[in-house]
Structures are given as C-alpha cells and as structure tokens.
Amino acid sequence: MSGVRTQVAIIGAGPAGLLLGQLLHRAGVDAVILEQRTPEYVLSRIRAGVLEQGTVNLLEQAGVGKRLRAEALTHGGVEIAVNHRRRRIALQDLIGKTVTVYGQTEMTRDLMDARKECGATSVYEAESVQLHGIDGTSPSVTYTHDGEQRRLECDFIAGCDGCHGVSRRSIPQEKLTSYERVYPFGWLGVLADVPPAWDELIYVSSERGFALASMRSATRVRCYVQCPLDDHVEQWSDERFWDEFKLRVGPEVAVRMTIGPSIEKSIAPLRSFVAEPLRFGRLYLAGDAAHIVPPTGAKGLNLAASDVFYLYEGLLEFYVERSSRALDEYSTRALHRVWQAVRFSWWMTTLLHHFPNEDAFAARVRAAELDYLFGSPLAQRVLAENYVGLPL
Ligand code: FAD
Ligand code: DHB
C-alpha cells in the first residue's frame, strides 16, 4: 500500500472541503482532499444560490472572489408573497446588509480552479474511503484509487463529505446525539435559460403550496415548487411545472414570465438534522456532514462556510501558536450558529409551506403569523437579520 503524509486530510470536495482546502493552502497548511466522485459530477449538482456576506468574505479570503465580484448579483431585498399579495422585505434598509446571488456550482468551480492552479492535491474518484485512529494522535485515511490501495497519514481529518458521507458514520454511535425533523413534502427545482420576470427572489405561500422564484443571472432562472414526497421528476413535464409555478406565484408575475425548456430538474426532500458534537478525537465534521437544514432559509451552504471558518481558525491556531484552544472550542462555536440557522430554516419552512395534515387551528395561527409579518416592520427586521446571516 503506497502512503503519503499531510497535515489535514479533507474528506469531500463539496463547497465545505474545497473552501477549507483553499484557506489552509493560503495559510501555508498542507491538506489533501479525497472525493469519491468526478469533478464533473460534483459540478453537475444544482443546489443553493444565495450567499451571505460572511460567505462572500470567506471566498475573498480564500482568493476566489474575482469572478464572483464580476458576475454575482447583489440583492437589497427579498419578497414574500401570500396568496398573490406581495411584501418586500427591504434587507438593506432594515438591517444594512445585502445578499449575493451566485450559484453553488459557480462557487465550487472557482474553488476547484484555484486549487488546480496552486497545485494542491485533490484525489477524485477515491473509493472505499475509511478513517482510522481518529481517537488517537496519528489518524489516517485509506482509500482505493486507480485500483490501488493507498494510505494518507495526517494530524487531523476534516469530515466535509455531506450527509451520506463516511466521516460521521466513523464516530461511535453512542458518542453522537442526533436531532431530526422530516417534513412531509419535497422541492421540485427547475433551471432554465430565460430572463427572470422578478428583480428579487420571491418566496411564495399559496393555497396550492409553496413556490420560490429565484435566479442565477439576468438570463437564467431557478424556480421551485413544493411537491409530494413520492413524486418523481418524470411526472413533471416542463409544461406542467410552469403551469403550476404560475398558478402559485400569481397572475401579476405570471404574465411577465418567459418560459423556456428546463436544463435541469430535480426533487429534494426537506429535512432538519443535527449531530452533536461536531468533533470526535482528531475528526472534525463540517457542513452537511454534521447538519442539514431545509432550503427555505437559504442557509445550508452558508452554514457549511461558517463551520469551515471556525475550523480553519482552530487549525491555524494549532499550527501557528501550537495551541489547541480554538480547536477544542470548534464544536461549541459552530453549533451555536448552526442551531440559529436550524431554527430560522424550520420557521421559514413552517410559515410558507402547505402541510398536508395541518388542522384548522394550525392553519389559522400560520395565517395570523403571515399577517403579522406583513404588517410589522419589527417582524420584517427579524426575518431580515436572519436571512442576511447572523454574524460569524
Ligand atoms: P456537499 O455539497 O454534499 O459535499 C460533500 C462532498 O463529499 C460531495 O462532493 C460528495 O461526493 C463527497 N463525498 C460523500 N461521501 C464521500 C466519501 N465516502 N468519500 C469521499 N467523498 C465523499 N442549500 C441551500 O441553501 N439552497 C438550496 O436550494 C439547496 N438545495 C439543495 C438540494 C439538494 C438535493 C441537496 C442535497 C442540498 C441542497 N442544499 C441547498 C444544501 C447545500 O447545497 C448544502 O448545504 C451544501 O452543498 C453543503 O456543502 P458540503 O460541502 O457540506 O456538502
Ligand atoms: C435558491 C435556493 C434556496 O433554497 C433559497 O432559499 C434561495 C435560492 C436558489 O437555488 O436559487
């Protein structure tokens, strides 16, 4: 078995793993990334689209802000629509901050390009990744690549391998506490090369269910509708999708819409999940490997970035000052922000979706809450503060 040594072994080349790799590289800390898929596969996954300012700052710090600065859209507000009545939440006026519309795919591509350029090692198509000795002081990772078994020795392992990865599963079950809420619906998402008929994102609560009008650029839209969990993409022709979307978003927006063929269509289930603590021995979990939020608050990707920031600070303190204080605090610091995002994402999801088994009382309370949000600048400010992202 051929062996290599690095300081930090990063499992997973999603946004969390790639961002951590780039920050560490710029700080002179050596890291190797192991990813089970191909780069093309990783880039083909269409996911999040809204970045908080803290995430943008980290991308700048990682040296990958150039294309984002040139191409991303800055939004000073977001709309909530309830049964075709719309209310703008003026993020900039209410809280003095904006959000950045830039696809997760683009962010991932920028990080991949930067990594290639600096010559740091990433192993794609790493199969049968296994973690060893994580409760000791010299952990290692074994994997198969090109039919050859390899071993990576390291000081630390960063588990950035998403919710189905191997890292969290390598921690003895009795050492983790999990919290979960499964929602009784999914999101059907469509990407299409047509100009958006909206200036800012619209989160729609309608009697037919939730919808979201989003975008990637001035020529590309990303739209979602709430759908039953057992629906399949094949049941949703483009025509059916756009008809349903228009009914939910309402006639005022619908008449201005240009329709085009979908270039991607997928269904994602909605779930809240947290596994605590985020550390076991020399293994640190970050991003979806440790927690999942429903997409309604646009928090998943941003949480992955804030975990990475805290972990990066901890690793840096270890290598520069030989102190493990910040690493020891990683789980507590990250979880504080994680639970705030879990709460906000759960609240947005509950407020805006149609729950199949909702009773009359719950429906009236939900309507009252929406009414309150529409009428209260204070309630709007609370939404705005959370939507733009709580401070790191
Ligand atoms: P991931 O992006 O999942 O990356 C993990 C990487 O690890 C992957 O490349 C995977 O191939 C790799 N990996 C897995 N197992 C192994 C292994 N054993 N060995 C090596 N590598 C491994 N968030 C939003 O804010 N808005 C959205 O609209 C939105 N939509 C989403 C839709 C879907 C279908 C999903 C799954 C998530 C969505 N999210 C959304 C959440 C957001 O995309 C994630 O929070 C974000 O991708 C987290 O980044 P990550 O790097 O932690 O994990
Ligand atoms: C997008 C996805 C989200 O979950 C969200 O809250 C906002 C935007 C998007 O894909 O554009």
GROMACS .gro file of C-alpha atoms and ligand atoms in nm:
model
  456
    1MET     CA    1   0.000   0.000   0.000
    2SER     CA    2   0.152   0.336  -0.104
    3GLY     CA    3   0.149   0.606   0.165
    4VAL     CA    4   0.160   0.986   0.180
    5ARG     CA    5   0.162   1.232   0.470
    6THR     CA    6  -0.026   1.561   0.501
    7GLN     CA    7  -0.127   1.790   0.786
    8VAL     CA    8  -0.503   1.787   0.725
    9ALA     CA    9  -0.692   1.516   0.533
   10ILE     CA   10  -1.014   1.661   0.395
   11ILE     CA   11  -1.289   1.415   0.302
   12GLY     CA   12  -1.520   1.555   0.031
   13ALA     CA   13  -1.472   1.818  -0.241
   14GLY     CA   14  -1.805   1.996  -0.199
   15PRO     CA   15  -1.807   2.365  -0.102
   16ALA     CA   16  -1.700   2.291   0.258
   17GLY     CA   17  -1.398   2.075   0.169
   18LEU     CA   18  -1.281   2.296  -0.116
   19LEU     CA   19  -1.315   2.618   0.085
   20LEU     CA   20  -1.125   2.473   0.381
   21GLY     CA   21  -0.856   2.343   0.146
   22GLN     CA   22  -0.808   2.685  -0.012
   23LEU     CA   23  -0.799   2.877   0.318
   24LEU     CA   24  -0.544   2.632   0.460
   25HIS     CA   25  -0.332   2.645   0.146
   26ARG     CA   26  -0.310   3.024   0.164
   27ALA     CA   27  -0.207   2.999   0.529
   28GLY     CA   28   0.069   2.751   0.443
   29VAL     CA   29  -0.101   2.446   0.594
   30ASP     CA   30  -0.080   2.133   0.379
   31ALA     CA   31  -0.405   1.949   0.302
   32VAL     CA   32  -0.511   1.669   0.069
   33ILE     CA   33  -0.873   1.639  -0.047
   34LEU     CA   34  -1.027   1.297  -0.112
   35GLU     CA   35  -1.350   1.297  -0.315
   36GLN     CA   36  -1.541   0.989  -0.423
   37ARG     CA   37  -1.693   1.141  -0.738
   38THR     CA   38  -1.551   1.301  -1.054
   39PRO     CA   39  -1.515   1.682  -1.075
   40GLU     CA   40  -1.781   1.685  -1.349
   41TYR     CA   41  -2.027   1.503  -1.125
   42VAL     CA   42  -1.964   1.743  -0.837
   43LEU     CA   43  -2.024   2.039  -1.070
   44SER     CA   44  -2.343   1.891  -1.214
   45ARG     CA   45  -2.528   1.910  -0.881
   46ILE     CA   46  -2.751   2.216  -0.889
   47ARG     CA   47  -2.812   2.334  -0.535
   48ALA     CA   48  -2.801   2.662  -0.346
   49GLY     CA   49  -2.800   3.012  -0.492
   50VAL     CA   50  -2.785   3.272  -0.213
   51LEU     CA   51  -2.465   3.369  -0.031
   52GLU     CA   52  -2.448   3.567   0.291
   53GLN     CA   53  -2.190   3.846   0.315
   54GLY     CA   54  -1.986   3.634   0.558
   55THR     CA   55  -1.959   3.360   0.295
   56VAL     CA   56  -1.857   3.611   0.027
   57ASN     CA   57  -1.589   3.749   0.263
   58LEU     CA   58  -1.451   3.400   0.315
   59LEU     CA   59  -1.437   3.339  -0.059
   60GLU     CA   60  -1.241   3.663  -0.093
   61GLN     CA   61  -1.011   3.550   0.187
   62ALA     CA   62  -0.962   3.221   0.001
   63GLY     CA   63  -0.859   3.422  -0.306
   64VAL     CA   64  -1.154   3.322  -0.526
   65GLY     CA   65  -1.360   3.642  -0.526
   66LYS     CA   66  -1.273   3.772  -0.871
   67ARG     CA   67  -1.539   3.610  -1.091
   68LEU     CA   68  -1.797   3.642  -0.812
   69ARG     CA   69  -1.729   4.017  -0.794
   70ALA     CA   70  -1.777   4.048  -1.169
   71GLU     CA   71  -2.077   3.822  -1.222
   72ALA     CA   72  -2.278   3.785  -0.899
   73LEU     CA   73  -2.598   3.981  -0.838
   74THR     CA   74  -2.640   4.187  -0.522
   75HIS     CA   75  -2.993   4.191  -0.379
   76GLY     CA   76  -3.100   4.451  -0.124
   77GLY     CA   77  -3.437   4.288  -0.065
   78VAL     CA   78  -3.644   3.972  -0.090
   79GLU     CA   79  -4.018   3.929  -0.138
   80ILE     CA   80  -4.272   3.722   0.049
   81ALA     CA   81  -4.599   3.656  -0.137
   82VAL     CA   82  -4.909   3.523   0.035
   83ASN     CA   83  -5.198   3.425  -0.188
   84HIS     CA   84  -5.069   3.666  -0.455
   85ARG     CA   85  -5.024   3.961  -0.217
   86ARG     CA   86  -4.658   4.060  -0.209
   87ARG     CA   87  -4.449   4.228   0.060
   88ARG     CA   88  -4.089   4.334   0.006
   89ILE     CA   89  -3.853   4.271   0.298
   90ALA     CA   90  -3.605   4.555   0.248
   91LEU     CA   91  -3.290   4.380   0.375
   92GLN     CA   92  -3.063   4.676   0.311
   93ASP     CA   93  -3.291   4.935   0.472
   94LEU     CA   94  -3.390   4.717   0.765
   95ILE     CA   95  -3.055   4.568   0.857
   96GLY     CA   96  -2.796   4.744   0.641
   97LYS     CA   97  -2.689   4.428   0.459
   98THR     CA   98  -2.747   4.261   0.123
   99VAL     CA   99  -2.728   3.904  -0.007
  100THR     CA  100  -2.536   3.779  -0.309
  101VAL     CA  101  -2.696   3.564  -0.577
  102TYR     CA  102  -2.428   3.327  -0.709
  103GLY     CA  103  -2.482   2.957  -0.775
  104GLN     CA  104  -2.318   2.691  -0.561
  105THR     CA  105  -2.193   2.539  -0.888
  106GLU     CA  106  -2.006   2.861  -0.973
  107MET     CA  107  -1.856   2.889  -0.625
  108THR     CA  108  -1.744   2.524  -0.645
  109ARG     CA  109  -1.595   2.579  -0.991
  110ASP     CA  110  -1.398   2.884  -0.870
  111LEU     CA  111  -1.260   2.687  -0.574
  112MET     CA  112  -1.173   2.387  -0.795
  113ASP     CA  113  -0.992   2.613  -1.044
  114ALA     CA  114  -0.796   2.785  -0.767
  115ARG     CA  115  -0.694   2.452  -0.621
  116LYS     CA  116  -0.577   2.326  -0.958
  117GLU     CA  117  -0.383   2.647  -1.015
  118CYS     CA  118  -0.195   2.627  -0.684
  119GLY     CA  119  -0.106   2.263  -0.742
  120ALA     CA  120  -0.257   2.133  -0.417
  121THR     CA  121  -0.350   1.763  -0.420
  122SER     CA  122  -0.709   1.655  -0.475
  123VAL     CA  123  -0.786   1.290  -0.540
  124TYR     CA  124  -1.114   1.247  -0.728
  125GLU     CA  125  -1.277   0.905  -0.763
  126ALA     CA  126  -1.127   0.796  -0.430
  127GLU     CA  127  -1.319   0.477  -0.349
  128SER     CA  128  -1.378   0.290  -0.021
  129VAL     CA  129  -1.255   0.581   0.192
  130GLN     CA  130  -1.203   0.467   0.552
  131LEU     CA  131  -1.094   0.661   0.861
  132HIS     CA  132  -0.852   0.508   1.113
  133GLY     CA  133  -0.722   0.603   1.457
  134ILE     CA  134  -0.942   0.910   1.492
  135ASP     CA  135  -0.940   0.882   1.872
  136GLY     CA  136  -0.558   0.881   1.883
  137THR     CA  137  -0.291   1.134   1.786
  138SER     CA  138  -0.196   0.989   1.445
  139PRO     CA  139  -0.508   0.932   1.240
  140SER     CA  140  -0.501   0.811   0.881
  141VAL     CA  141  -0.732   0.757   0.587
  142THR     CA  142  -0.721   0.461   0.348
  143TYR     CA  143  -0.882   0.455   0.005
  144THR     CA  144  -0.861   0.293  -0.334
  145HIS     CA  145  -0.763   0.490  -0.643
  146ASP     CA  146  -0.698   0.351  -0.991
  147GLY     CA  147  -0.731   0.004  -0.841
  148GLU     CA  148  -0.451   0.072  -0.592
  149GLN     CA  149  -0.492   0.082  -0.212
  150ARG     CA  150  -0.345   0.397  -0.058
  151ARG     CA  151  -0.293   0.540   0.289
  152LEU     CA  152  -0.290   0.907   0.386
  153GLU     CA  153  -0.131   0.984   0.726
  154CYS     CA  154  -0.231   1.315   0.885
  155ASP     CA  155  -0.263   1.524   1.201
  156PHE     CA  156  -0.634   1.594   1.161
  157ILE     CA  157  -0.928   1.480   0.948
  158ALA     CA  158  -1.194   1.727   0.830
  159GLY     CA  159  -1.516   1.539   0.752
  160CYS     CA  160  -1.669   1.753   0.476
  161ASP     CA  161  -1.839   1.466   0.293
  162GLY     CA  162  -2.204   1.565   0.313
  163CYS     CA  163  -2.495   1.388   0.479
  164HIS     CA  164  -2.429   1.044   0.325
  165GLY     CA  165  -2.053   1.052   0.377
  166VAL     CA  166  -1.830   0.814   0.570
  167SER     CA  167  -1.700   1.063   0.833
  168ARG     CA  168  -2.000   1.094   1.062
  169ARG     CA  169  -2.054   0.718   1.038
  170SER     CA  170  -1.697   0.661   1.163
  171ILE     CA  171  -1.785   0.810   1.503
  172PRO     CA  172  -1.914   0.554   1.757
  173GLN     CA  173  -2.292   0.597   1.762
  174GLU     CA  174  -2.307   0.641   2.141
  175LYS     CA  175  -2.076   0.944   2.114
  176LEU     CA  176  -2.322   1.141   1.898
  177THR     CA  177  -2.665   1.283   1.973
  178SER     CA  178  -2.888   1.337   1.670
  179TYR     CA  179  -3.186   1.567   1.632
  180GLU     CA  180  -3.414   1.534   1.332
  181ARG     CA  181  -3.733   1.667   1.175
  182VAL     CA  182  -3.858   1.528   0.845
  183TYR     CA  183  -4.104   1.746   0.652
  184PRO     CA  184  -4.391   1.584   0.461
  185PHE     CA  185  -4.301   1.733   0.120
  186GLY     CA  186  -4.012   1.798  -0.118
  187TRP     CA  187  -3.900   2.071  -0.356
  188LEU     CA  188  -3.907   2.023  -0.730
  189GLY     CA  189  -3.648   2.257  -0.884
  190VAL     CA  190  -3.610   2.369  -1.245
  191LEU     CA  191  -3.321   2.559  -1.404
  192ALA     CA  192  -3.395   2.738  -1.734
  193ASP     CA  193  -3.219   2.984  -1.960
  194VAL     CA  194  -3.480   3.260  -1.962
  195PRO     CA  195  -3.462   3.609  -1.811
  196PRO     CA  196  -3.629   3.631  -1.468
  197ALA     CA  197  -3.959   3.823  -1.454
  198TRP     CA  198  -3.867   3.930  -1.099
  199ASP     CA  199  -3.597   4.165  -0.970
  200GLU     CA  200  -3.551   3.990  -0.636
  201LEU     CA  201  -3.631   3.641  -0.503
  202ILE     CA  202  -3.997   3.572  -0.425
  203TYR     CA  203  -4.087   3.318  -0.154
  204VAL     CA  204  -4.449   3.223  -0.224
  205SER     CA  205  -4.708   3.081   0.013
  206SER     CA  206  -5.022   2.988  -0.179
  207GLU     CA  207  -5.319   2.761  -0.128
  208ARG     CA  208  -5.162   2.526  -0.384
  209GLY     CA  209  -4.839   2.512  -0.182
  210PHE     CA  210  -4.502   2.685  -0.161
  211ALA     CA  211  -4.306   2.817  -0.460
  212LEU     CA  212  -3.978   3.006  -0.495
  213ALA     CA  213  -3.883   3.234  -0.781
  214SER     CA  214  -3.505   3.261  -0.787
  215MET     CA  215  -3.237   3.328  -1.045
  216ARG     CA  216  -2.874   3.269  -1.131
  217SER     CA  217  -2.817   3.564  -1.366
  218ALA     CA  218  -3.004   3.812  -1.588
  219THR     CA  219  -3.060   3.525  -1.834
  220ARG     CA  220  -3.113   3.221  -1.611
  221VAL     CA  221  -3.388   3.138  -1.360
  222ARG     CA  222  -3.409   2.880  -1.085
  223CYS     CA  223  -3.764   2.804  -0.972
  224TYR     CA  224  -3.906   2.560  -0.719
  225VAL     CA  225  -4.249   2.425  -0.626
  226GLN     CA  226  -4.338   2.224  -0.317
  227CYS     CA  227  -4.439   1.870  -0.423
  228PRO     CA  228  -4.543   1.545  -0.255
  229LEU     CA  229  -4.251   1.336  -0.127
  230ASP     CA  230  -4.330   1.042  -0.353
  231ASP     CA  231  -4.342   1.247  -0.674
  232HIS     CA  232  -4.089   1.165  -0.948
  233VAL     CA  233  -3.927   1.409  -1.188
  234GLU     CA  234  -4.075   1.212  -1.483
  235GLN     CA  235  -4.425   1.308  -1.364
  236TRP     CA  236  -4.339   1.674  -1.412
  237SER     CA  237  -4.314   1.782  -1.776
  238ASP     CA  238  -4.181   2.135  -1.825
  239GLU     CA  239  -4.531   2.244  -1.919
  240ARG     CA  240  -4.683   2.103  -1.601
  241PHE     CA  241  -4.411   2.265  -1.391
  242TRP     CA  242  -4.453   2.613  -1.540
  243ASP     CA  243  -4.834   2.595  -1.526
  244GLU     CA  244  -4.818   2.506  -1.157
  245PHE     CA  245  -4.550   2.764  -1.083
  246LYS     CA  246  -4.757   3.040  -1.247
  247LEU     CA  247  -5.068   2.947  -1.052
  248ARG     CA  248  -4.874   2.971  -0.726
  249VAL     CA  249  -4.678   3.289  -0.799
  250GLY     CA  250  -4.992   3.466  -0.922
  251PRO     CA  251  -5.105   3.648  -1.238
  252GLU     CA  252  -4.909   3.970  -1.183
  253VAL     CA  253  -4.577   3.787  -1.214
  254ALA     CA  254  -4.704   3.510  -1.445
  255VAL     CA  255  -4.798   3.745  -1.730
  256ARG     CA  256  -4.443   3.882  -1.740
  257MET     CA  257  -4.275   3.541  -1.746
  258THR     CA  258  -4.084   3.397  -2.038
  259ILE     CA  259  -4.099   3.020  -2.046
  260GLY     CA  260  -3.812   2.801  -2.165
  261PRO     CA  261  -3.708   2.435  -2.161
  262SER     CA  262  -3.556   2.311  -1.836
  263ILE     CA  263  -3.184   2.243  -1.840
  264GLU     CA  264  -3.201   2.068  -1.503
  265LYS     CA  265  -3.487   1.931  -1.299
  266SER     CA  266  -3.463   1.753  -0.964
  267ILE     CA  267  -3.656   1.678  -0.646
  268ALA     CA  268  -3.506   1.722  -0.299
  269PRO     CA  269  -3.668   1.609   0.027
  270LEU     CA  270  -3.677   1.859   0.316
  271ARG     CA  271  -3.516   1.772   0.647
  272SER     CA  272  -3.367   1.931   0.957
  273PHE     CA  273  -3.085   1.728   1.115
  274VAL     CA  274  -2.804   1.797   1.361
  275ALA     CA  275  -2.549   1.550   1.504
  276GLU     CA  276  -2.360   1.673   1.811
  277PRO     CA  277  -2.081   1.729   1.893
  278LEU     CA  278  -1.902   1.817   1.569
  279ARG     CA  279  -1.578   1.659   1.691
  280PHE     CA  280  -1.461   1.314   1.789
  281GLY     CA  281  -1.089   1.292   1.870
  282ARG     CA  282  -0.899   1.417   1.566
  283LEU     CA  283  -1.205   1.415   1.337
  284TYR     CA  284  -1.396   1.741   1.285
  285LEU     CA  285  -1.728   1.746   1.098
  286ALA     CA  286  -1.824   2.048   0.887
  287GLY     CA  287  -2.119   2.134   0.662
  288ASP     CA  288  -2.380   1.879   0.558
  289ALA     CA  289  -2.173   1.600   0.717
  290ALA     CA  290  -2.290   1.736   1.052
  291HIS     CA  291  -2.621   1.908   0.983
  292ILE     CA  292  -2.894   1.956   0.725
  293VAL     CA  293  -3.147   2.239   0.706
  294PRO     CA  294  -3.447   2.262   0.474
  295PRO     CA  295  -3.357   2.502   0.189
  296THR     CA  296  -3.628   2.759   0.265
  297GLY     CA  297  -3.393   2.995   0.452
  298ALA     CA  298  -3.104   2.956   0.202
  299LYS     CA  299  -2.879   2.854   0.492
  300GLY     CA  300  -2.723   2.512   0.404
  301LEU     CA  301  -2.432   2.636   0.200
  302ASN     CA  302  -2.375   2.937   0.425
  303LEU     CA  303  -2.358   2.715   0.734
  304ALA     CA  304  -2.102   2.494   0.561
  305ALA     CA  305  -1.894   2.810   0.507
  306SER     CA  306  -1.924   2.929   0.868
  307ASP     CA  307  -1.826   2.584   1.005
  308VAL     CA  308  -1.523   2.596   0.778
  309PHE     CA  309  -1.431   2.940   0.909
  310TYR     CA  310  -1.432   2.822   1.273
  311LEU     CA  311  -1.243   2.505   1.186
  312TYR     CA  312  -0.988   2.700   0.983
  313GLU     CA  313  -0.929   2.933   1.278
  314GLY     CA  314  -0.879   2.635   1.507
  315LEU     CA  315  -0.634   2.462   1.275
  316LEU     CA  316  -0.443   2.783   1.218
  317GLU     CA  317  -0.410   2.846   1.591
  318PHE     CA  318  -0.282   2.491   1.631
  319TYR     CA  319  -0.016   2.520   1.361
  320VAL     CA  320   0.092   2.879   1.425
  321GLU     CA  321   0.061   2.910   1.802
  322ARG     CA  322   0.073   2.540   1.894
  323SER     CA  323  -0.247   2.589   2.092
  324SER     CA  324  -0.548   2.359   2.062
  325ARG     CA  325  -0.779   2.605   2.242
  326ALA     CA  326  -0.974   2.715   1.931
  327LEU     CA  327  -0.995   2.357   1.803
  328ASP     CA  328  -1.136   2.249   2.139
  329GLU     CA  329  -1.399   2.524   2.108
  330TYR     CA  330  -1.484   2.444   1.744
  331SER     CA  331  -1.792   2.232   1.809
  332THR     CA  332  -1.948   2.472   2.059
  333ARG     CA  333  -1.881   2.779   1.845
  334ALA     CA  334  -2.010   2.621   1.525
  335LEU     CA  335  -2.315   2.465   1.687
  336HIS     CA  336  -2.428   2.798   1.828
  337ARG     CA  337  -2.464   2.936   1.476
  338VAL     CA  338  -2.595   2.605   1.338
  339TRP     CA  339  -2.890   2.599   1.579
  340GLN     CA  340  -2.979   2.960   1.496
  341ALA     CA  341  -2.998   2.860   1.128
  342VAL     CA  342  -3.187   2.540   1.212
  343ARG     CA  343  -3.445   2.749   1.396
  344PHE     CA  344  -3.478   3.007   1.119
  345SER     CA  345  -3.500   2.746   0.840
  346TRP     CA  346  -3.762   2.549   1.034
  347TRP     CA  347  -3.959   2.871   1.093
  348MET     CA  348  -3.949   2.979   0.726
  349THR     CA  349  -4.046   2.626   0.617
  350THR     CA  350  -4.336   2.603   0.862
  351LEU     CA  351  -4.458   2.952   0.779
  352LEU     CA  352  -4.462   2.922   0.399
  353HIS     CA  353  -4.547   2.559   0.314
  354HIS     CA  354  -4.875   2.381   0.289
  355PHE     CA  355  -4.874   2.094   0.541
  356PRO     CA  356  -5.091   1.804   0.417
  357ASN     CA  357  -5.227   1.723   0.765
  358GLU     CA  358  -5.248   2.075   0.905
  359ASP     CA  359  -5.555   2.119   1.123
  360ALA     CA  360  -5.778   2.425   1.115
  361PHE     CA  361  -5.622   2.579   1.427
  362ALA     CA  362  -5.265   2.545   1.294
  363ALA     CA  363  -5.374   2.695   0.961
  364ARG     CA  364  -5.525   2.999   1.134
  365VAL     CA  365  -5.216   3.052   1.352
  366ARG     CA  366  -4.998   3.032   1.043
  367ALA     CA  367  -5.220   3.284   0.862
  368ALA     CA  368  -5.201   3.514   1.166
  369GLU     CA  369  -4.822   3.489   1.169
  370LEU     CA  370  -4.805   3.583   0.799
  371ASP     CA  371  -5.043   3.872   0.866
  372TYR     CA  372  -4.820   3.989   1.148
  373LEU     CA  373  -4.512   3.967   0.927
  374PHE     CA  374  -4.681   4.172   0.654
  375GLY     CA  375  -4.789   4.442   0.898
  376SER     CA  376  -4.495   4.468   1.136
  377PRO     CA  377  -4.167   4.633   1.039
  378LEU     CA  378  -4.020   4.477   1.353
  379ALA     CA  379  -4.114   4.125   1.241
  380GLN     CA  380  -3.970   4.204   0.898
  381ARG     CA  381  -3.648   4.317   1.062
  382VAL     CA  382  -3.618   3.986   1.248
  383LEU     CA  383  -3.662   3.797   0.922
  384ALA     CA  384  -3.409   4.024   0.750
  385GLU     CA  385  -3.149   3.985   1.027
  386ASN     CA  386  -3.161   3.607   0.995
  387TYR     CA  387  -3.188   3.595   0.616
  388VAL     CA  388  -2.874   3.803   0.557
  389GLY     CA  389  -2.695   3.582   0.810
  390LEU     CA  390  -2.613   3.623   1.177
  391PRO     CA  391  -2.258   3.743   1.249
  392LEU     CA  392  -1.980   3.486   1.247
  393FAD     P1  393  -2.175   1.852  -0.013
  393FAD     O1  394  -2.201   1.960  -0.108
  393FAD     O2  395  -2.275   1.742  -0.001
  393FAD     O3  396  -2.033   1.790  -0.049
  393FAD     C1  397  -1.986   1.669   0.007
  393FAD     C2  398  -1.889   1.604  -0.089
  393FAD     O4  399  -1.838   1.484  -0.027
  393FAD     C3  400  -1.956   1.559  -0.218
  393FAD     O5  401  -1.884   1.606  -0.329
  393FAD     C4  402  -1.958   1.407  -0.209
  393FAD     O6  403  -1.948   1.345  -0.336
  393FAD     C5  404  -1.836   1.380  -0.121
  393FAD     N1  405  -1.842   1.252  -0.050
  393FAD     C6  406  -1.950   1.192   0.002
  393FAD     N2  407  -1.916   1.075   0.057
  393FAD     C7  408  -1.782   1.061   0.040
  393FAD     C8  409  -1.690   0.959   0.074
  393FAD     N3  410  -1.730   0.849   0.140
  393FAD     N4  411  -1.562   0.976   0.040
  393FAD     C9  412  -1.519   1.088  -0.027
  393FAD     N5  413  -1.605   1.187  -0.062
  393FAD    C10  414  -1.735   1.174  -0.029
  393FAD     N6  415  -2.895   2.475   0.022
  393FAD    C11  416  -2.944   2.595   0.002
  393FAD     O7  417  -2.906   2.688   0.075
  393FAD     N7  418  -3.037   2.613  -0.100
  393FAD    C12  419  -3.076   2.510  -0.183
  393FAD     O8  420  -3.156   2.528  -0.273
  393FAD    C13  421  -3.026   2.383  -0.163
  393FAD     N8  422  -3.065   2.280  -0.240
  393FAD    C14  423  -3.013   2.155  -0.215
  393FAD    C15  424  -3.055   2.045  -0.290
  393FAD    C16  425  -3.007   1.916  -0.263
  393FAD    C17  426  -3.051   1.798  -0.344
  393FAD    C18  427  -2.915   1.899  -0.156
  393FAD    C19  428  -2.862   1.759  -0.124
  393FAD    C20  429  -2.874   2.009  -0.082
  393FAD    C21  430  -2.923   2.138  -0.110
  393FAD     N9  431  -2.883   2.250  -0.036
  393FAD    C22  432  -2.933   2.370  -0.057
  393FAD    C23  433  -2.787   2.243   0.068
  393FAD    C24  434  -2.649   2.284   0.020
  393FAD     O9  435  -2.632   2.250  -0.115
  393FAD    C25  436  -2.553   2.212   0.109
  393FAD    O10  437  -2.572   2.261   0.241
  393FAD    C26  438  -2.407   2.225   0.069
  393FAD    O11  439  -2.385   2.155  -0.052
  393FAD    C27  440  -2.317   2.169   0.179
  393FAD    O12  441  -2.187   2.159   0.132
  393FAD     P2  442  -2.093   2.046   0.186
  393FAD    O13  443  -1.961   2.070   0.120
  393FAD    O14  444  -2.101   2.038   0.333
  393FAD    O15  445  -2.155   1.908   0.134
  394DHB     C1  446  -3.221   2.923  -0.400
  394DHB     C2  447  -3.243   2.815  -0.321
  394DHB     C3  448  -3.292   2.835  -0.195
  394DHB     O1  449  -3.313   2.732  -0.112
  394DHB     C4  450  -3.320   2.961  -0.148
  394DHB     O2  451  -3.372   2.977  -0.024
  394DHB     C5  452  -3.297   3.069  -0.229
  394DHB     C6  453  -3.247   3.049  -0.356
  394DHB     C7  454  -3.170   2.900  -0.537
  394DHB     O3  455  -3.144   2.785  -0.574
  394DHB     O4  456  -3.156   2.997  -0.612
   0.00000   0.00000   0.00000
